[in-house]
XYZ file of C-alpha atoms in Angstrom:
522
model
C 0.000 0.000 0.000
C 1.748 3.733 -1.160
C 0.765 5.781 1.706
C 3.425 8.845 1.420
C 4.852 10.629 -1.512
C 7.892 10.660 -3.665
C 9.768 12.618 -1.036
C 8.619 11.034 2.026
C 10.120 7.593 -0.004
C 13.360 8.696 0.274
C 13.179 7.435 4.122
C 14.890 10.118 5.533
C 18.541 9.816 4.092
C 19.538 12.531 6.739
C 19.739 10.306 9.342
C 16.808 8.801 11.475
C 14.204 9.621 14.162
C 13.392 12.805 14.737
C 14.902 13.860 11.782
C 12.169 12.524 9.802
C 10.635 16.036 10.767
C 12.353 17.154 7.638
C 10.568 15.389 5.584
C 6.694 16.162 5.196
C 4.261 13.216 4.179
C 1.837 14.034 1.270
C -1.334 13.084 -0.055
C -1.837 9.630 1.309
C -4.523 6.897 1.514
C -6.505 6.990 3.717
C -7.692 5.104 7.148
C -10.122 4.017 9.710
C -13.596 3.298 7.719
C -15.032 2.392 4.321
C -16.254 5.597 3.520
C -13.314 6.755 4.074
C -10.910 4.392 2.511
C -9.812 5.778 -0.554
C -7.765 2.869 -2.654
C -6.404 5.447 -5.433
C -2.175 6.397 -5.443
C -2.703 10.302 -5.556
C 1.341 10.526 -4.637
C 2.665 12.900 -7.075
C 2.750 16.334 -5.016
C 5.545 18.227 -3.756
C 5.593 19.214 -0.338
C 5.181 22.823 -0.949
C 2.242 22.439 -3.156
C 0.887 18.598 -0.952
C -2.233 21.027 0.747
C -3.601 23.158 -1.583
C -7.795 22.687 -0.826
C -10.113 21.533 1.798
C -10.223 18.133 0.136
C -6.294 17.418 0.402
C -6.846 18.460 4.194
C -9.420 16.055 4.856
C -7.024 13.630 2.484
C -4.092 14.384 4.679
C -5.986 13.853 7.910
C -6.874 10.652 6.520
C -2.995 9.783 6.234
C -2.516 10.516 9.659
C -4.842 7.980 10.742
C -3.256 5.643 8.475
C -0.616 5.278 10.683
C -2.515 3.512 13.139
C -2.559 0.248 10.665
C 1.243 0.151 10.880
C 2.428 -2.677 12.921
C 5.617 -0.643 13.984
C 3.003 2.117 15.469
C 0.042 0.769 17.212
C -2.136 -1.167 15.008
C -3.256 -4.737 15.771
C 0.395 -6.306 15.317
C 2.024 -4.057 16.977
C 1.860 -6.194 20.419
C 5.799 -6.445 20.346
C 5.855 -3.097 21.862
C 3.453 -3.535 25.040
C 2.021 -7.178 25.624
C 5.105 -9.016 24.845
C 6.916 -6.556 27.453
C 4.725 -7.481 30.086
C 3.865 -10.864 32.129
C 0.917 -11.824 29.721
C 2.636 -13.377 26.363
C 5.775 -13.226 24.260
C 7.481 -15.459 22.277
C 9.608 -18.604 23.010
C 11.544 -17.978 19.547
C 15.091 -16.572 20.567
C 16.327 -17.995 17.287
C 13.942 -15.946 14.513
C 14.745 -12.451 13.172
C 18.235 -12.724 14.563
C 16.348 -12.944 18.302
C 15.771 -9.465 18.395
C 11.862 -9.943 19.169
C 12.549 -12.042 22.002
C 14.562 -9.464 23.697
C 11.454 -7.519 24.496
C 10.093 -10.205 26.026
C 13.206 -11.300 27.790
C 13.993 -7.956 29.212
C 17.505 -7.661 27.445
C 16.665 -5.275 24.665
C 19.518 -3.597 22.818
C 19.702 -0.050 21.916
C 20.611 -1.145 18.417
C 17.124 -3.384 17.735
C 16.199 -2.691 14.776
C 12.301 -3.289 15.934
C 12.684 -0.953 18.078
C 14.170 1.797 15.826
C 10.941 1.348 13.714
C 8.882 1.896 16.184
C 10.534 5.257 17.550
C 10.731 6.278 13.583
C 7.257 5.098 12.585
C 5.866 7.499 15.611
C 7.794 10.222 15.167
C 7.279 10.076 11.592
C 3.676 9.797 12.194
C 3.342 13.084 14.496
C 5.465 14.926 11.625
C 2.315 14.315 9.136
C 0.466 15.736 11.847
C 2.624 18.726 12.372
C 2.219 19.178 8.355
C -1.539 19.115 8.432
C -1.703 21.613 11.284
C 0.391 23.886 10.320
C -0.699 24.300 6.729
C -4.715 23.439 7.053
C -4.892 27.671 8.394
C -4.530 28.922 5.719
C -7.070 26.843 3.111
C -10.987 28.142 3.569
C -13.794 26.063 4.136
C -16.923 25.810 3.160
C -18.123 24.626 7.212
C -15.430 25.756 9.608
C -16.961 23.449 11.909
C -15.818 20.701 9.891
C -12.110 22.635 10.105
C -12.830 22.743 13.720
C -13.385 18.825 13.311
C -10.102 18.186 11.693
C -7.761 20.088 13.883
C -9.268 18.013 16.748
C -8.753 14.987 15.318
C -5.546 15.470 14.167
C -4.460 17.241 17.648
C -6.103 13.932 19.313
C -3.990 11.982 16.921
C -0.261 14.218 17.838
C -1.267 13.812 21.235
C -1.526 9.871 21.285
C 1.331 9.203 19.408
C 3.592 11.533 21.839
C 1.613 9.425 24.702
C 3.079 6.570 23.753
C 6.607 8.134 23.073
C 6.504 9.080 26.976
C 5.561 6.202 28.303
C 8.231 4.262 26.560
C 10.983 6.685 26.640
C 10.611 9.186 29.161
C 12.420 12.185 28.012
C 11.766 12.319 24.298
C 12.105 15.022 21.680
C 9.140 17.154 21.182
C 8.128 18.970 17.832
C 5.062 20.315 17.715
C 5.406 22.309 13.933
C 6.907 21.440 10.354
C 10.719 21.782 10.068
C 12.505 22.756 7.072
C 15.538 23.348 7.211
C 18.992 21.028 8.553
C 19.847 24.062 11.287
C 16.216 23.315 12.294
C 16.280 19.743 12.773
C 19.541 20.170 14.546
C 18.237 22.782 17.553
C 15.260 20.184 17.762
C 17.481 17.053 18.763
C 17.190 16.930 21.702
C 15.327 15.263 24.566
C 12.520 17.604 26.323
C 11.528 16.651 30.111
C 8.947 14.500 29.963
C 6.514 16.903 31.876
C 6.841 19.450 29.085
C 5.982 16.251 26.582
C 2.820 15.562 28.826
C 1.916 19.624 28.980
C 1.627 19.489 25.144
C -0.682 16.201 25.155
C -3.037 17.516 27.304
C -2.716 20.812 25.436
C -3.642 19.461 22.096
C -6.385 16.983 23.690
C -7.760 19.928 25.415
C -8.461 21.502 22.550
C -9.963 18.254 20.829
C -12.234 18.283 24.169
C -13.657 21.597 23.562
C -13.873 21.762 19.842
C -17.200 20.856 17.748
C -16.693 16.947 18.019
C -19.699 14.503 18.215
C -19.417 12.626 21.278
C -19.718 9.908 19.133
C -19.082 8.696 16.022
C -21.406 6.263 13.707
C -22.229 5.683 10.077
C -19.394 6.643 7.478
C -17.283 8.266 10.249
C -17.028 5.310 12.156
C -13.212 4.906 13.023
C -12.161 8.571 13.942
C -11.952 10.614 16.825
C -14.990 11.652 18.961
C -15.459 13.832 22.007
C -15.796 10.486 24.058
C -12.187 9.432 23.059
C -10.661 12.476 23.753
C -11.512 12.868 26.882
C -11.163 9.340 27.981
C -7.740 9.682 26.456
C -7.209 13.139 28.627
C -8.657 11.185 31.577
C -5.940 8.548 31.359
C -3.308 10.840 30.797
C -3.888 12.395 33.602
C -3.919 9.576 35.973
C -0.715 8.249 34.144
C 1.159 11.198 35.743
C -0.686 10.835 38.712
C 0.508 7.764 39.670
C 4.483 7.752 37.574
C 5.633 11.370 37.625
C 7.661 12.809 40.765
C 5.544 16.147 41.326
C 3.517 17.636 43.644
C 0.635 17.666 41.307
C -0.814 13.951 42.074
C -3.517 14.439 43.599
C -4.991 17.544 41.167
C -4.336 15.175 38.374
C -6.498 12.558 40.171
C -8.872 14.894 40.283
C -8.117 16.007 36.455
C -8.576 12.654 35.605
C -11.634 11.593 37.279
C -13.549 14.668 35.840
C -12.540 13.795 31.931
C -13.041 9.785 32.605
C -16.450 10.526 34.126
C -17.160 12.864 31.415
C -16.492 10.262 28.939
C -18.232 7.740 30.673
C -21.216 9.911 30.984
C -21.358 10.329 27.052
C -21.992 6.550 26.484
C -25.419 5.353 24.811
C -26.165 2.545 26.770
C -27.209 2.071 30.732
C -25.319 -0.745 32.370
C -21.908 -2.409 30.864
C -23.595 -6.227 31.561
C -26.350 -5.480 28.931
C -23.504 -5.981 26.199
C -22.063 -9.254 26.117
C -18.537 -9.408 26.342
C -17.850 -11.433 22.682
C -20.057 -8.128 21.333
C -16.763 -6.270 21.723
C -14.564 -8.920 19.294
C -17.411 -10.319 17.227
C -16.821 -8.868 13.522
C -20.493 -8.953 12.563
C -21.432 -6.939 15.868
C -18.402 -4.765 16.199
C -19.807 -1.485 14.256
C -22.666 -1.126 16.099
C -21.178 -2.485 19.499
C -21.619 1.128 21.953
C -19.055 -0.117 24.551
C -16.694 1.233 21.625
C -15.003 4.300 22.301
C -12.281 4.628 19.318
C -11.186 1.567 16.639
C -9.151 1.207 13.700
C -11.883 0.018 11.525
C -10.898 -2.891 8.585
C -12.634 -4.264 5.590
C -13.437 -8.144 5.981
C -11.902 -10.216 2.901
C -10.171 -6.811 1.287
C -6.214 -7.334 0.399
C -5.488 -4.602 1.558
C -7.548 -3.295 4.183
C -8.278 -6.117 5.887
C -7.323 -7.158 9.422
C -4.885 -10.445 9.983
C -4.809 -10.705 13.503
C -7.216 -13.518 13.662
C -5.264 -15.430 11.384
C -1.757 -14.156 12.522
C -2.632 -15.313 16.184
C -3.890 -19.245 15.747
C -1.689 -21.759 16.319
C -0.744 -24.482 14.047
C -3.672 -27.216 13.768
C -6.206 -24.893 15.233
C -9.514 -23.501 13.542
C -11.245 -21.557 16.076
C -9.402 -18.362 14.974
C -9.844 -17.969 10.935
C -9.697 -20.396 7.854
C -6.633 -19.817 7.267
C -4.473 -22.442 8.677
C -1.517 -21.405 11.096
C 1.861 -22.803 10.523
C 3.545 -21.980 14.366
C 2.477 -21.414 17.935
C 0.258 -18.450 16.769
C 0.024 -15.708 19.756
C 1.349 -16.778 22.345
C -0.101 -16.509 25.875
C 1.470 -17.148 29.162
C 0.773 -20.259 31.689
C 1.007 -17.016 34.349
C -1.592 -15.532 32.772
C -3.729 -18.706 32.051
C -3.402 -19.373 35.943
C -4.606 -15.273 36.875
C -8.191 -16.179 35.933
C -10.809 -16.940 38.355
C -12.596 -20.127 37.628
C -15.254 -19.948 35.084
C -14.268 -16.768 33.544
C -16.141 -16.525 30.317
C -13.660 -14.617 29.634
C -10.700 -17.029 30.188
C -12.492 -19.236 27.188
C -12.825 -16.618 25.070
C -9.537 -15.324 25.346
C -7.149 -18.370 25.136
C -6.581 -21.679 24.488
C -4.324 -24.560 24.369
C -2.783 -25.830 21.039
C -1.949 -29.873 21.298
C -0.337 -29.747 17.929
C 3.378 -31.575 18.955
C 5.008 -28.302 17.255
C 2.877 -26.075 19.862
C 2.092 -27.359 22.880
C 1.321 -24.172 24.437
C -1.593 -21.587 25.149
C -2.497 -19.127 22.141
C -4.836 -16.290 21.908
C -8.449 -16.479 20.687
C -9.706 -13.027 21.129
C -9.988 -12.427 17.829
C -11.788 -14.693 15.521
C -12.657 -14.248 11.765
C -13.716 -17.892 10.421
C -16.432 -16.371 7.989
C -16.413 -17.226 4.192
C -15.855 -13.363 3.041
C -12.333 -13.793 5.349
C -11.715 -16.604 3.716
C -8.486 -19.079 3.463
C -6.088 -16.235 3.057
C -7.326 -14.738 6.155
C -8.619 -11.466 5.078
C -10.316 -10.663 8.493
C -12.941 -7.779 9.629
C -11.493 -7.532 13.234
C -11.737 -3.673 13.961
C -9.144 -2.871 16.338
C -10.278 -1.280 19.680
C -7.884 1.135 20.818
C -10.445 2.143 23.734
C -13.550 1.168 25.061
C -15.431 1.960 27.870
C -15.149 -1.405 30.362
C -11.471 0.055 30.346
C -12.437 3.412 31.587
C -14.838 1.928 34.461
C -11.753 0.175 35.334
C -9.781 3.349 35.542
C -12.664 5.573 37.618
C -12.606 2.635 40.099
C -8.672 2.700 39.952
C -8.942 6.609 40.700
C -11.208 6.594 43.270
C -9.564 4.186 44.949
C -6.311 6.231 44.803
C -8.622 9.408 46.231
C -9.521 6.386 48.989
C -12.890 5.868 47.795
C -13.547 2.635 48.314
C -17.241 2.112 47.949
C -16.790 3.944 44.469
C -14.364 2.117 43.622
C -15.614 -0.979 44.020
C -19.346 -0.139 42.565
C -17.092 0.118 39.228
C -15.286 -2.536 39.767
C -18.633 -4.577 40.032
C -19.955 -3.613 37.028
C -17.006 -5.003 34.946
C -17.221 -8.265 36.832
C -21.141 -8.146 36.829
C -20.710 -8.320 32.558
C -18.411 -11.091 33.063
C -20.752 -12.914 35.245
C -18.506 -13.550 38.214
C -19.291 -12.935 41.946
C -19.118 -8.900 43.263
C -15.936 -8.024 45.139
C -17.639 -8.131 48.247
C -18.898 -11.881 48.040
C -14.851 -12.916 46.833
C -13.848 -11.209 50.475
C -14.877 -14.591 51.933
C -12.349 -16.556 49.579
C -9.360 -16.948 50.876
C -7.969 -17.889 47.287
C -8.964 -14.878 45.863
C -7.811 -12.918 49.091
C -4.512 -14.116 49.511
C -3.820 -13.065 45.535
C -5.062 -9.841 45.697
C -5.438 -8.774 49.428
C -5.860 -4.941 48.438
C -8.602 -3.634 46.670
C -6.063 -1.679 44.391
C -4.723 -5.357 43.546
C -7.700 -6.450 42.755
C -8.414 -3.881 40.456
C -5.217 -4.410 38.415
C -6.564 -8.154 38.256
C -9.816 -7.437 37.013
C -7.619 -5.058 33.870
C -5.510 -8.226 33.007
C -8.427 -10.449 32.843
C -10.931 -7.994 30.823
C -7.956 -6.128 29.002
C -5.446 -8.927 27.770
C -3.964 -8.618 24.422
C -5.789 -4.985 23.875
C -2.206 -3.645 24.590
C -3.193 -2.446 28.300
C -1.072 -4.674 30.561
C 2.794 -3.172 30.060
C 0.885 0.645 31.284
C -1.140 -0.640 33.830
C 2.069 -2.605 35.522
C 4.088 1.272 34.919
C 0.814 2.775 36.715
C 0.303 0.708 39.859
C 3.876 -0.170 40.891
C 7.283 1.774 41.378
C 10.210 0.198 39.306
C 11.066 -1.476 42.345
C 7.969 -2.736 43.418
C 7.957 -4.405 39.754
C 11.128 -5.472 39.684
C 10.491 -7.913 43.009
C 6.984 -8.340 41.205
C 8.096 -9.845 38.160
C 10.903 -11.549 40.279
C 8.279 -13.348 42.157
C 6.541 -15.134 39.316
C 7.403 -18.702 38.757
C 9.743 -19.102 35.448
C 7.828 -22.034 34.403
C 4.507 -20.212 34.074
C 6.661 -17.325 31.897
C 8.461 -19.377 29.007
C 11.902 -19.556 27.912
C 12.669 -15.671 28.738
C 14.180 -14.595 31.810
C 12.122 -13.191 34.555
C 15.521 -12.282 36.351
C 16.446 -10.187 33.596
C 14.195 -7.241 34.952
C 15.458 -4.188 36.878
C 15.489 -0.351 36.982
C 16.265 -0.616 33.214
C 13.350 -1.713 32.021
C 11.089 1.159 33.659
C 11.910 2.550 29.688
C 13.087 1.655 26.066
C 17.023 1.894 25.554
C 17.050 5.426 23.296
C 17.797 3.562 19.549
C 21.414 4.124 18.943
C 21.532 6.176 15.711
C 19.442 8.337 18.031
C 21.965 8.571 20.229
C 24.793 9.124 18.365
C 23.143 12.275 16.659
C 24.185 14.021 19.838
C 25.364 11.631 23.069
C 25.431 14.895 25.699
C 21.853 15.962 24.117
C 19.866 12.991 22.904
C 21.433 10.798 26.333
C 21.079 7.186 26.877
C 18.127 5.598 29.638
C 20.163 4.118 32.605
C 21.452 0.600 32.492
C 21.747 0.616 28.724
């Protein structure tokens, strides 16, 4: 698929990262929906000339959200980055791709992976289109400035997730926030910005997106992009990100922050109580579009070449079927035996999420969350999985985490109940007289953080919500604990203080070693 144009191909020749700001991506194809989904190659323009109506705005927007299909960004595929860097899967593999997958999983990741240069480049590359669209969509007239309004809110939303994620991993990152032109430009802007300035300018942009024209949600053709909903259940978790992992004196305004945006998002859904949609609802690609507990999805085309989604068929396991026609040739997804163990007995959705493969070759658990076996998929695999990048049984799980941070416990656990109400298990209270549930999760804030892993895995949720609720330490004698057998062929010794962040890549490094400095331990 051509996405960028004949000057964005030349893959920044500069050098890498950040220097792709340089480089502005043109007219691209575009993302999220069918309406919306345009399959034509209009690369031809120069960058001077790439924006030149409202159409190559909207076209340009559309590029932007293209990103969110690439597996080194955050698309379905892009797992590598989060899940396999947690406690919930990875892969046994040290052998393939010269091993350097398994060293996410293994906790011994080099600053020269190439994976992980990728996915530094393919985000910062990524918020330059955004910088592009921004800074040159002021200047072309509309016919509705509402729909301008529209744009820049999406697009802010957009800049501001793709930082997120930057921070989280990172730390310290550079921060560019408008089109640069020149070498002496790139060169002032290499450089790594505190990572509270980074998070000023995400909730500056996703401000904006919260008070701009946006539907609260979005339907129909526009299925797929940003609504008001998203952005400020994105603001709400941003907030309570630096609530609980920055060193300020700020924590408990930002609980605050963050319980007002969550609950404002939460209060903007079109349905009464979470239990009245069934869980599968969420995964199930003939109920998917229409499925209200969905805040914000990249949206696929079932059985399209092109547009279509291959996570169902990318995560079954050789001789399995329950996962798409298309038969898998290796151990598929792979899911921990620690994970398998976390659920409570007769968790619908333990069965829904995993299972294990007896084929000789496998032996181990794989993921079923996603499941495309229809005859428009077919045997190549061509799946409709949309992929939910928020939805609201997460956010109920984050205003009961808030509240009880802000020692709320009753409010707390009414949203913790309404999660486990859905997934037809006992309420909190009732599992007080378990001692097998106690002795697991003897806090209420533990308990919490089980419920996430249980309704979250494999949404790319777990790596954050281990960052949010313990201190490097705490995870480091966390992760310690586990038993290696229930974790696979990597090391669980190999975590430490490193691993609270990414090694910078090394040709990032190297641009400047005083400026652009290393994480510790790498």
């Amino acid at each position: 698929m051509k996405l960028l144009n004949s000057t964005m191909n030349t893959r920044i020749s500069l050098t890498k990262g950040i220097w792709c700001c340089l480089l502005i991506a043109a007219t691209m194809v575009s993302a999220c929906s069918k309406d919306f989904i345009d399959k034509s190659d209009p690369n031809a323009s120069s960058v001077n000339d790439a924006i030149q109506s409202e159409a190559d705005v909207v076209n340009h927007v559309n590029g932007i959200y293209e990103a969110l299909r690439d597996n080194d960004i955050l698309s379905e595929n892009s797992g590598l980055y989060t899940d396999e860097r947690s406690d919930d899967g990875g892969r046994d593999d040290n052998q393939s791709n010269a091993g350097e997958p398994f060293q996410f999983n293994d906790f011994s990741i080099l600053p020269s992976n190439s994976y992980l240069k990728r996915h530094w480049l393919g985000l910062y590359q990524s918020i330059t289109r955004a910088n592009f669209v921004l800074d040159r969509m002021e200047d072309i007239p509309f016919t509705d400035e509402g729909q301008k309004a529209q744009l820049r809110a999406q697009t802010k939303f957009l800049r501001a997730l793709f930082y997120y994620h930057l921070v989280r991993k990172w730390g310290d990152v550079p921060l560019v926030t408008v089109p640069l032109t020149t070498q002496e430009e790139i060169q002032a802007s290499t450089y790594r910005e505190n990572q509270a300035v980074v998070y000023e300018q995400i909730i500056a942009d996703l401000s904006d997106a919260v008070s701009s024209p946006l539907p609260e949600q979005q339907t129909g053709g526009n299925l797929g992009r940003v609504s008001k909903a998203a952005a400020n259940a994105l603001l709400g978790e941003v907030y309570l990100t630096m609530a609980k992992t920055l060193d300020n004196d700020d924590r408990q305004s930002h609980l605050e922050q963050a319980r007002t945006y969550l609950t404002a998002a939460y209060n903007m859904r079109s349905f009464n109580r979470l239990a009245d949609i069934p869980y599968t609802d969420v995964f199930d690609v003939d109920r998917q579009a229409n499925c209200p507990e969905i805040i914000f999805s990249v949206v696929y085309i079932q059985g399209d070449q092109n547009f279509s989604s291959r996570i169902a068929a990318n995560s079954q396991a050789a001789g399995e079927t329950i996962n798409s026609r298309r038969p898998g040739s290796g151990v598929g997804m792979r899911a921990s035996l620690d994970l398998v163990n976390d659920y409570e007995e007769d968790d619908l959705r333990k069965d829904f999420t995993v299972k294990f493969a007896n084929a000789p070759s496998v032996g181990d658990w794989f993921v079923t969350k996603y499941r495309d076996t229809s005859e428009a998929a077919g045997d190549n695999g061509f799946g409709g999985n949309n992929w939910v990048l928020m939805r609201y049984a997460d956010v109920i799980l984050q205003l009961a985490e808030i509240h009880a941070e802000l020692g709320n416990d009753g409010e707390a656990i009414t949203y913790l109940n309404m999660v486990r109400e859905r997934a037809e298990r006992p309420t909190y209270q009732e599992m007080q007289s378990l001692s097998t549930y106690t002795s697991k999760y003897p806090t209420l804030k533990l308990a919490i953080l089980h419920e996430r892993r249980s309704e979250l895995a494999f949404e790319h949720k777990r790596l954050f919500d281990l960052l949010r609720f313990f201190t490097i330490e705490e995870l480091t004698a966390f992760f310690r604990s586990k038993q290696q057998s229930e974790y696979g062929r990597a090391s669980l010794n190999n975590f430490s203080g490193k691993d609270r962040y990414f090694p910078i890549p090394l040709d990032e490094y190297r641009l400047d070693p005083e400026r652009m400095y290393q994480n510790p331990g790498y």
